[in-house]
mmCIF file with all atom_site columns, C-alpha atoms in Angstrom:
data_model
loop_
_atom_site.group_PDB
_atom_site.id
_atom_site.type_symbol
_atom_site.label_atom_id
_atom_site.label_alt_id
_atom_site.label_comp_id
_atom_site.label_asym_id
_atom_site.label_entity_id
_atom_site.label_seq_id
_atom_site.pdbx_PDB_ins_code
_atom_site.Cartn_x
_atom_site.Cartn_y
_atom_site.Cartn_z
_atom_site.occupancy
_atom_site.B_iso_or_equiv
_atom_site.pdbx_formal_charge
_atom_site.auth_seq_id
_atom_site.auth_comp_id
_atom_site.auth_asym_id
_atom_site.auth_atom_id
_atom_site.pdbx_PDB_model_num
ATOM 1   C CA . UNK T 1 1   ? -144.624 -51.059 70.349  1.00 57.00 ? 1   UNK T CA 1
ATOM 2   C CA . UNK T 1 2   ? -141.975 -53.123 72.329  1.00 62.00 ? 2   UNK T CA 1
ATOM 3   C CA . UNK T 1 3   ? -141.380 -52.634 75.740  1.00 66.00 ? 3   UNK T CA 1
ATOM 4   C CA . UNK T 1 4   ? -138.342 -52.968 77.172  1.00 61.00 ? 4   UNK T CA 1
ATOM 5   C CA . UNK T 1 5   ? -138.260 -54.654 80.563  1.00 60.00 ? 5   UNK T CA 1
ATOM 6   C CA . UNK T 1 6   ? -134.615 -54.672 82.221  1.00 58.00 ? 6   UNK T CA 1
ATOM 7   C CA . UNK T 1 7   ? -133.745 -57.518 85.128  1.00 59.00 ? 7   UNK T CA 1
ATOM 8   C CA . UNK T 1 8   ? -131.625 -56.864 87.564  1.00 59.00 ? 8   UNK T CA 1
ATOM 9   C CA . UNK T 1 9   ? -129.406 -59.928 89.460  1.00 63.00 ? 9   UNK T CA 1
ATOM 10  C CA . UNK T 1 10  ? -130.492 -59.621 92.986  1.00 64.00 ? 10  UNK T CA 1
ATOM 11  C CA . UNK T 1 11  ? -131.253 -56.128 94.908  1.00 66.00 ? 11  UNK T CA 1
ATOM 12  C CA . UNK T 1 12  ? -128.909 -52.529 95.535  1.00 66.00 ? 12  UNK T CA 1
ATOM 13  C CA . UNK T 1 13  ? -126.725 -52.798 98.635  1.00 69.00 ? 13  UNK T CA 1
ATOM 14  C CA . UNK T 1 14  ? -127.993 -52.199 102.078 1.00 75.00 ? 14  UNK T CA 1
ATOM 15  C CA . UNK T 1 15  ? -126.729 -48.385 103.134 1.00 76.00 ? 15  UNK T CA 1
ATOM 16  C CA . UNK T 1 16  ? -124.352 -49.333 105.965 1.00 80.00 ? 16  UNK T CA 1
ATOM 17  C CA . UNK T 1 17  ? -125.434 -48.745 109.255 1.00 78.00 ? 17  UNK T CA 1
ATOM 18  C CA . UNK T 1 18  ? -122.422 -45.907 111.258 1.00 78.00 ? 18  UNK T CA 1
ATOM 19  C CA . UNK T 1 19  ? -122.862 -46.970 114.920 1.00 78.00 ? 19  UNK T CA 1
ATOM 20  C CA . UNK T 1 20  ? -123.445 -43.849 116.914 1.00 80.00 ? 20  UNK T CA 1
ATOM 21  C CA . UNK T 1 21  ? -120.787 -42.511 118.898 1.00 79.00 ? 21  UNK T CA 1
ATOM 22  C CA . UNK T 1 22  ? -121.002 -41.180 122.093 1.00 84.00 ? 22  UNK T CA 1
ATOM 23  C CA . UNK T 1 23  ? -118.733 -38.022 122.950 1.00 80.00 ? 23  UNK T CA 1
ATOM 24  C CA . UNK T 1 24  ? -118.491 -36.226 126.166 1.00 88.00 ? 24  UNK T CA 1
ATOM 25  C CA . UNK T 1 25  ? -120.027 -32.986 126.331 1.00 88.00 ? 25  UNK T CA 1
ATOM 26  C CA . UNK T 1 26  ? -116.454 -31.173 127.466 1.00 90.00 ? 26  UNK T CA 1
ATOM 27  C CA . UNK T 1 27  ? -114.798 -33.150 124.034 1.00 86.00 ? 27  UNK T CA 1
ATOM 28  C CA . UNK T 1 28  ? -117.732 -31.815 122.374 1.00 86.00 ? 28  UNK T CA 1
ATOM 29  C CA . UNK T 1 29  ? -117.362 -28.098 123.294 1.00 91.00 ? 29  UNK T CA 1
ATOM 30  C CA . UNK T 1 30  ? -113.919 -28.154 122.491 1.00 90.00 ? 30  UNK T CA 1
ATOM 31  C CA . UNK T 1 31  ? -114.682 -29.413 118.916 1.00 87.00 ? 31  UNK T CA 1
ATOM 32  C CA . UNK T 1 32  ? -116.957 -26.599 118.599 1.00 87.00 ? 32  UNK T CA 1
ATOM 33  C CA . UNK T 1 33  ? -114.678 -23.802 119.850 1.00 91.00 ? 33  UNK T CA 1
ATOM 34  C CA . UNK T 1 34  ? -111.766 -25.279 117.629 1.00 90.00 ? 34  UNK T CA 1
ATOM 35  C CA . UNK T 1 35  ? -114.117 -25.388 114.871 1.00 89.00 ? 35  UNK T CA 1
ATOM 36  C CA . UNK T 1 36  ? -115.443 -21.738 115.475 1.00 89.00 ? 36  UNK T CA 1
ATOM 37  C CA . UNK T 1 37  ? -111.799 -20.421 116.357 1.00 91.00 ? 37  UNK T CA 1
ATOM 38  C CA . UNK T 1 38  ? -110.744 -22.120 113.049 1.00 91.00 ? 38  UNK T CA 1
ATOM 39  C CA . UNK T 1 39  ? -113.736 -20.159 111.047 1.00 89.00 ? 39  UNK T CA 1
ATOM 40  C CA . UNK T 1 40  ? -113.151 -17.256 112.710 1.00 89.00 ? 40  UNK T CA 1
ATOM 41  C CA . UNK T 1 41  ? -109.361 -17.220 111.692 1.00 93.00 ? 41  UNK T CA 1
ATOM 42  C CA . UNK T 1 42  ? -109.912 -18.471 108.345 1.00 91.00 ? 42  UNK T CA 1
ATOM 43  C CA . UNK T 1 43  ? -112.511 -15.516 107.421 1.00 89.00 ? 43  UNK T CA 1
ATOM 44  C CA . UNK T 1 44  ? -110.251 -12.864 109.335 1.00 90.00 ? 44  UNK T CA 1
ATOM 45  C CA . UNK T 1 45  ? -107.344 -14.252 106.849 1.00 90.00 ? 45  UNK T CA 1
ATOM 46  C CA . UNK T 1 46  ? -109.639 -13.802 103.611 1.00 92.00 ? 46  UNK T CA 1
ATOM 47  C CA . UNK T 1 47  ? -110.763 -10.388 104.751 1.00 90.00 ? 47  UNK T CA 1
ATOM 48  C CA . UNK T 1 48  ? -107.392 -9.006  105.623 1.00 90.00 ? 48  UNK T CA 1
ATOM 49  C CA . UNK T 1 49  ? -106.218 -10.455 102.360 1.00 94.00 ? 49  UNK T CA 1
ATOM 50  C CA . UNK T 1 50  ? -108.976 -8.313  100.681 1.00 93.00 ? 50  UNK T CA 1
ATOM 51  C CA . UNK T 1 51  ? -108.062 -5.155  102.184 1.00 91.00 ? 51  UNK T CA 1
ATOM 52  C CA . UNK T 1 52  ? -105.061 -6.073  101.021 1.00 91.00 ? 52  UNK T CA 1
ATOM 53  C CA . UNK T 1 53  ? -105.875 -6.437  97.763  1.00 92.00 ? 53  UNK T CA 1
ATOM 54  C CA . UNK T 1 54  ? -108.227 -3.416  97.680  1.00 93.00 ? 54  UNK T CA 1
ATOM 55  C CA . UNK T 1 55  ? -105.489 -1.341  98.738  1.00 92.00 ? 55  UNK T CA 1
ATOM 56  C CA . UNK T 1 56  ? -103.205 -2.108  96.489  1.00 92.00 ? 56  UNK T CA 1
ATOM 57  C CA . UNK T 1 57  ? -105.751 -1.684  93.893  1.00 93.00 ? 57  UNK T CA 1
ATOM 58  C CA . UNK T 1 58  ? -106.824 1.735   95.222  1.00 91.00 ? 58  UNK T CA 1
ATOM 59  C CA . UNK T 1 59  ? -102.933 3.159   95.483  1.00 91.00 ? 59  UNK T CA 1
ATOM 60  C CA . UNK T 1 60  ? -102.726 1.847   91.502  1.00 93.00 ? 60  UNK T CA 1
ATOM 61  C CA . UNK T 1 61  ? -106.260 3.956   90.768  1.00 92.00 ? 61  UNK T CA 1
ATOM 62  C CA . UNK T 1 62  ? -104.629 7.083   92.797  1.00 92.00 ? 62  UNK T CA 1
ATOM 63  C CA . UNK T 1 63  ? -101.170 6.847   90.635  1.00 91.00 ? 63  UNK T CA 1
ATOM 64  C CA . UNK T 1 64  ? -103.505 6.826   87.114  1.00 91.00 ? 64  UNK T CA 1
ATOM 65  C CA . UNK T 1 65  ? -104.875 9.778   88.956  1.00 90.00 ? 65  UNK T CA 1
ATOM 66  C CA . UNK T 1 66  ? -102.030 11.788  89.632  1.00 89.00 ? 66  UNK T CA 1
ATOM 67  C CA . UNK T 1 67  ? -100.016 10.995  86.316  1.00 89.00 ? 67  UNK T CA 1
ATOM 68  C CA . UNK T 1 68  ? -103.087 11.856  84.631  1.00 88.00 ? 68  UNK T CA 1
ATOM 69  C CA . UNK T 1 69  ? -103.449 15.479  86.631  1.00 86.00 ? 69  UNK T CA 1
ATOM 70  C CA . UNK T 1 70  ? -99.415  15.994  85.862  1.00 86.00 ? 70  UNK T CA 1
ATOM 71  C CA . UNK T 1 71  ? -99.847  15.588  82.158  1.00 85.00 ? 71  UNK T CA 1
ATOM 72  C CA . UNK T 1 72  ? -103.232 17.960  82.328  1.00 88.00 ? 72  UNK T CA 1
ATOM 73  C CA . UNK T 1 73  ? -101.086 20.161  84.233  1.00 86.00 ? 73  UNK T CA 1
ATOM 74  C CA . UNK T 1 74  ? -98.274  20.204  81.203  1.00 84.00 ? 74  UNK T CA 1
ATOM 75  C CA . UNK T 1 75  ? -100.607 20.470  78.980  1.00 86.00 ? 75  UNK T CA 1
ATOM 76  C CA . UNK T 1 76  ? -102.426 23.500  80.522  1.00 86.00 ? 76  UNK T CA 1
ATOM 77  C CA . UNK T 1 77  ? -99.421  24.811  81.561  1.00 84.00 ? 77  UNK T CA 1
ATOM 78  C CA . UNK T 1 78  ? -98.178  24.692  77.828  1.00 84.00 ? 78  UNK T CA 1
ATOM 79  C CA . UNK T 1 79  ? -101.202 26.480  76.561  1.00 86.00 ? 79  UNK T CA 1
ATOM 80  C CA . UNK T 1 80  ? -101.249 28.877  78.832  1.00 83.00 ? 80  UNK T CA 1
ATOM 81  C CA . UNK T 1 81  ? -97.706  29.881  77.893  1.00 82.00 ? 81  UNK T CA 1
ATOM 82  C CA . UNK T 1 82  ? -98.808  29.954  74.170  1.00 83.00 ? 82  UNK T CA 1
ATOM 83  C CA . UNK T 1 83  ? -101.651 32.128  74.467  1.00 85.00 ? 83  UNK T CA 1
ATOM 84  C CA . UNK T 1 84  ? -100.185 34.436  77.644  1.00 83.00 ? 84  UNK T CA 1
ATOM 85  C CA . UNK T 1 85  ? -97.741  36.234  75.675  1.00 80.00 ? 85  UNK T CA 1
ATOM 86  C CA . UNK T 1 86  ? -100.594 36.957  72.624  1.00 82.00 ? 86  UNK T CA 1
ATOM 87  C CA . UNK T 1 87  ? -103.069 37.781  75.008  1.00 84.00 ? 87  UNK T CA 1
ATOM 88  C CA . UNK T 1 88  ? -100.884 40.308  77.230  1.00 82.00 ? 88  UNK T CA 1
ATOM 89  C CA . UNK T 1 89  ? -99.670  42.020  74.103  1.00 81.00 ? 89  UNK T CA 1
ATOM 90  C CA . UNK T 1 90  ? -103.476 42.727  72.503  1.00 84.00 ? 90  UNK T CA 1
ATOM 91  C CA . UNK T 1 91  ? -104.201 44.097  76.249  1.00 84.00 ? 91  UNK T CA 1
ATOM 92  C CA . UNK T 1 92  ? -100.902 46.516  75.885  1.00 80.00 ? 92  UNK T CA 1
ATOM 93  C CA . UNK T 1 93  ? -101.563 47.201  72.409  1.00 79.00 ? 93  UNK T CA 1
ATOM 94  C CA . UNK T 1 94  ? -105.420 48.480  73.657  1.00 82.00 ? 94  UNK T CA 1
ATOM 95  C CA . UNK T 1 95  ? -104.215 50.460  76.199  1.00 80.00 ? 95  UNK T CA 1
ATOM 96  C CA . UNK T 1 96  ? -101.433 52.252  74.659  1.00 77.00 ? 96  UNK T CA 1
ATOM 97  C CA . UNK T 1 97  ? -103.626 52.815  71.692  1.00 75.00 ? 97  UNK T CA 1
ATOM 98  C CA . UNK T 1 98  ? -105.761 55.330  73.626  1.00 74.00 ? 98  UNK T CA 1
ATOM 99  C CA . UNK T 1 99  ? -102.860 57.278  75.003  1.00 81.00 ? 99  UNK T CA 1
ATOM 100 C CA . UNK T 1 100 ? -101.170 60.393  73.983  1.00 85.00 ? 100 UNK T CA 1
ATOM 101 C CA . UNK T 1 101 ? -97.711  60.779  75.711  1.00 87.00 ? 101 UNK T CA 1
ATOM 102 C CA . UNK T 1 102 ? -97.172  63.981  77.121  1.00 88.00 ? 102 UNK T CA 1
ATOM 103 C CA . UNK T 1 103 ? -93.789  65.904  76.588  1.00 86.00 ? 103 UNK T CA 1
ATOM 104 C CA . UNK T 1 104 ? -91.497  64.206  78.958  1.00 89.00 ? 104 UNK T CA 1
ATOM 105 C CA . UNK T 1 105 ? -92.413  60.983  77.268  1.00 89.00 ? 105 UNK T CA 1
ATOM 106 C CA . UNK T 1 106 ? -92.062  62.300  73.709  1.00 88.00 ? 106 UNK T CA 1
ATOM 107 C CA . UNK T 1 107 ? -88.367  63.696  75.073  1.00 88.00 ? 107 UNK T CA 1
ATOM 108 C CA . UNK T 1 108 ? -87.552  60.337  76.420  1.00 90.00 ? 108 UNK T CA 1
ATOM 109 C CA . UNK T 1 109 ? -88.335  58.399  73.686  1.00 90.00 ? 109 UNK T CA 1
ATOM 110 C CA . UNK T 1 110 ? -86.449  60.860  71.460  1.00 87.00 ? 110 UNK T CA 1
ATOM 111 C CA . UNK T 1 111 ? -83.629  60.895  73.807  1.00 87.00 ? 111 UNK T CA 1
ATOM 112 C CA . UNK T 1 112 ? -83.669  56.829  73.817  1.00 90.00 ? 112 UNK T CA 1
ATOM 113 C CA . UNK T 1 113 ? -83.395  56.854  69.699  1.00 89.00 ? 113 UNK T CA 1
ATOM 114 C CA . UNK T 1 114 ? -81.128  59.245  69.620  1.00 86.00 ? 114 UNK T CA 1
ATOM 115 C CA . UNK T 1 115 ? -79.115  57.624  71.924  1.00 87.00 ? 115 UNK T CA 1
ATOM 116 C CA . UNK T 1 116 ? -78.436  54.642  69.484  1.00 88.00 ? 116 UNK T CA 1
ATOM 117 C CA . UNK T 1 117 ? -76.793  56.940  67.063  1.00 84.00 ? 117 UNK T CA 1
ATOM 118 C CA . UNK T 1 118 ? -72.913  57.692  67.842  1.00 80.00 ? 118 UNK T CA 1
ATOM 119 C CA . UNK T 1 119 ? -72.891  61.370  68.941  1.00 80.00 ? 119 UNK T CA 1
ATOM 120 C CA . UNK T 1 120 ? -71.112  63.594  66.488  1.00 78.00 ? 120 UNK T CA 1
ATOM 121 C CA . UNK T 1 121 ? -73.300  61.842  63.487  1.00 79.00 ? 121 UNK T CA 1
ATOM 122 C CA . UNK T 1 122 ? -73.869  64.305  60.845  1.00 80.00 ? 122 UNK T CA 1
ATOM 123 C CA . UNK T 1 123 ? -77.009  64.080  58.668  1.00 83.00 ? 123 UNK T CA 1
ATOM 124 C CA . UNK T 1 124 ? -79.228  62.432  61.635  1.00 87.00 ? 124 UNK T CA 1
ATOM 125 C CA . UNK T 1 125 ? -83.070  62.899  60.636  1.00 90.00 ? 125 UNK T CA 1
ATOM 126 C CA . UNK T 1 126 ? -85.598  61.911  63.190  1.00 90.00 ? 126 UNK T CA 1
ATOM 127 C CA . UNK T 1 127 ? -89.441  61.579  62.453  1.00 93.00 ? 127 UNK T CA 1
ATOM 128 C CA . UNK T 1 128 ? -92.300  62.020  64.829  1.00 92.00 ? 128 UNK T CA 1
ATOM 129 C CA . UNK T 1 129 ? -96.036  62.653  64.896  1.00 91.00 ? 129 UNK T CA 1
ATOM 130 C CA . UNK T 1 130 ? -97.082  66.255  63.791  1.00 91.00 ? 130 UNK T CA 1
ATOM 131 C CA . UNK T 1 131 ? -98.232  66.050  67.545  1.00 90.00 ? 131 UNK T CA 1
ATOM 132 C CA . UNK T 1 132 ? -95.196  65.028  68.815  1.00 90.00 ? 132 UNK T CA 1
ATOM 133 C CA . UNK T 1 133 ? -92.806  67.454  66.910  1.00 88.00 ? 133 UNK T CA 1
ATOM 134 C CA . UNK T 1 134 ? -94.839  69.712  68.618  1.00 87.00 ? 134 UNK T CA 1
ATOM 135 C CA . UNK T 1 135 ? -93.917  69.119  71.763  1.00 86.00 ? 135 UNK T CA 1
ATOM 136 C CA . UNK T 1 136 ? -90.354  68.680  71.265  1.00 85.00 ? 136 UNK T CA 1
ATOM 137 C CA . UNK T 1 137 ? -89.353  71.265  68.765  1.00 78.00 ? 137 UNK T CA 1
ATOM 138 C CA . UNK T 1 138 ? -88.061  73.409  71.198  1.00 77.00 ? 138 UNK T CA 1
ATOM 139 C CA . UNK T 1 139 ? -85.548  70.659  72.181  1.00 74.00 ? 139 UNK T CA 1
ATOM 140 C CA . UNK T 1 140 ? -83.864  71.253  68.906  1.00 74.00 ? 140 UNK T CA 1
ATOM 141 C CA . UNK T 1 141 ? -81.072  73.489  69.973  1.00 71.00 ? 141 UNK T CA 1
ATOM 142 C CA . UNK T 1 142 ? -79.814  70.700  72.660  1.00 74.00 ? 142 UNK T CA 1
ATOM 143 C CA . UNK T 1 143 ? -79.635  68.353  70.496  1.00 76.00 ? 143 UNK T CA 1
ATOM 144 C CA . UNK T 1 144 ? -77.709  70.163  67.820  1.00 78.00 ? 144 UNK T CA 1
ATOM 145 C CA . UNK T 1 145 ? -74.613  70.585  69.780  1.00 76.00 ? 145 UNK T CA 1
ATOM 146 C CA . UNK T 1 146 ? -74.353  66.573  69.484  1.00 78.00 ? 146 UNK T CA 1
ATOM 147 C CA . UNK T 1 147 ? -75.817  65.991  66.173  1.00 78.00 ? 147 UNK T CA 1
ATOM 148 C CA . UNK T 1 148 ? -74.451  68.707  63.914  1.00 80.00 ? 148 UNK T CA 1
ATOM 149 C CA . UNK T 1 149 ? -77.331  68.924  61.476  1.00 79.00 ? 149 UNK T CA 1
ATOM 150 C CA . UNK T 1 150 ? -80.155  67.210  62.987  1.00 83.00 ? 150 UNK T CA 1
ATOM 151 C CA . UNK T 1 151 ? -83.200  67.412  61.004  1.00 87.00 ? 151 UNK T CA 1
ATOM 152 C CA . UNK T 1 152 ? -86.623  66.951  62.926  1.00 88.00 ? 152 UNK T CA 1
ATOM 153 C CA . UNK T 1 153 ? -89.320  65.974  60.443  1.00 90.00 ? 153 UNK T CA 1
ATOM 154 C CA . UNK T 1 154 ? -93.123  65.380  60.774  1.00 92.00 ? 154 UNK T CA 1
ATOM 155 C CA . UNK T 1 155 ? -94.219  61.905  59.386  1.00 93.00 ? 155 UNK T CA 1
ATOM 156 C CA . UNK T 1 156 ? -97.908  61.453  58.688  1.00 94.00 ? 156 UNK T CA 1
ATOM 157 C CA . UNK T 1 157 ? -97.533  57.789  59.091  1.00 93.00 ? 157 UNK T CA 1
ATOM 158 C CA . UNK T 1 158 ? -96.261  57.906  62.509  1.00 90.00 ? 158 UNK T CA 1
ATOM 159 C CA . UNK T 1 159 ? -99.287  57.822  65.978  1.00 88.00 ? 159 UNK T CA 1
ATOM 160 C CA . UNK T 1 160 ? -98.265  59.761  68.795  1.00 90.00 ? 160 UNK T CA 1
ATOM 161 C CA . UNK T 1 161 ? -95.325  57.754  70.905  1.00 89.00 ? 161 UNK T CA 1
ATOM 162 C CA . UNK T 1 162 ? -93.447  56.580  67.333  1.00 90.00 ? 162 UNK T CA 1
ATOM 163 C CA . UNK T 1 163 ? -90.323  57.671  66.506  1.00 91.00 ? 163 UNK T CA 1
ATOM 164 C CA . UNK T 1 164 ? -87.859  56.686  63.544  1.00 94.00 ? 164 UNK T CA 1
ATOM 165 C CA . UNK T 1 165 ? -84.274  57.861  62.760  1.00 92.00 ? 165 UNK T CA 1
ATOM 166 C CA . UNK T 1 166 ? -82.512  57.786  59.862  1.00 91.00 ? 166 UNK T CA 1
ATOM 167 C CA . UNK T 1 167 ? -78.508  58.401  60.016  1.00 87.00 ? 167 UNK T CA 1
ATOM 168 C CA . UNK T 1 168 ? -75.645  57.306  57.258  1.00 85.00 ? 168 UNK T CA 1
ATOM 169 C CA . UNK T 1 169 ? -75.943  53.837  59.076  1.00 83.00 ? 169 UNK T CA 1
ATOM 170 C CA . UNK T 1 170 ? -79.111  53.232  58.612  1.00 88.00 ? 170 UNK T CA 1
ATOM 171 C CA . UNK T 1 171 ? -82.853  53.504  59.918  1.00 91.00 ? 171 UNK T CA 1
ATOM 172 C CA . UNK T 1 172 ? -83.683  53.041  63.485  1.00 90.00 ? 172 UNK T CA 1
ATOM 173 C CA . UNK T 1 173 ? -87.705  52.194  64.125  1.00 92.00 ? 173 UNK T CA 1
ATOM 174 C CA . UNK T 1 174 ? -88.800  52.978  67.553  1.00 88.00 ? 174 UNK T CA 1
ATOM 175 C CA . UNK T 1 175 ? -92.138  52.870  66.625  1.00 88.00 ? 175 UNK T CA 1
ATOM 176 C CA . UNK T 1 176 ? -94.599  51.525  69.556  1.00 84.00 ? 176 UNK T CA 1
ATOM 177 C CA . UNK T 1 177 ? -95.957  48.492  67.430  1.00 83.00 ? 177 UNK T CA 1
ATOM 178 C CA . UNK T 1 178 ? -91.901  47.528  66.550  1.00 86.00 ? 178 UNK T CA 1
ATOM 179 C CA . UNK T 1 179 ? -91.304  47.745  70.605  1.00 84.00 ? 179 UNK T CA 1
ATOM 180 C CA . UNK T 1 180 ? -94.006  45.476  71.139  1.00 82.00 ? 180 UNK T CA 1
ATOM 181 C CA . UNK T 1 181 ? -93.347  43.384  68.248  1.00 82.00 ? 181 UNK T CA 1
ATOM 182 C CA . UNK T 1 182 ? -89.738  42.530  69.725  1.00 82.00 ? 182 UNK T CA 1
ATOM 183 C CA . UNK T 1 183 ? -91.132  42.087  73.043  1.00 81.00 ? 183 UNK T CA 1
ATOM 184 C CA . UNK T 1 184 ? -93.527  39.309  71.834  1.00 78.00 ? 184 UNK T CA 1
ATOM 185 C CA . UNK T 1 185 ? -90.937  37.683  69.866  1.00 80.00 ? 185 UNK T CA 1
ATOM 186 C CA . UNK T 1 186 ? -88.615  37.672  73.901  1.00 80.00 ? 186 UNK T CA 1
ATOM 187 C CA . UNK T 1 187 ? -92.201  36.068  75.667  1.00 74.00 ? 187 UNK T CA 1
ATOM 188 C CA . UNK T 1 188 ? -92.298  33.177  73.030  1.00 69.00 ? 188 UNK T CA 1
#
């Protein structure tokens, strides 16, 4: 196996000798203090910049959180607005389902229904549940002078608190279910 030998012309240069310089102690202390002050100021400036950068980053994160919360608030408000009317109507239906109106309530119902028919109209027929009809049958005389030929009829399909009236102008639907549907439509 051949061996390679490198021949170098001359020796490497001698390192340069730096002459020793003597500095008075006061200059040395002044230079140390200046270097310390410069280093302290640079570190202080660097930390101040880092704090400013972190504040800016924190402000951006805070803005992002507020925007996200705002969007979620709008979304939750929309969900509540969409769900609440149905929930309220279901609660009202359950409460009303167990209630039986008393005589004054049925009298008000009859008066409200007949108020939609012009006084003096003939051939008016009012449909009530059989229990409601029993409660207001004594009122016939009061309504006959306003509505000649008025007729109160029991309708087995109507629940207590329901009322319908028929005149030559059409049918008035004053059932509880219909009233609740109208309220539900107005809530949406």
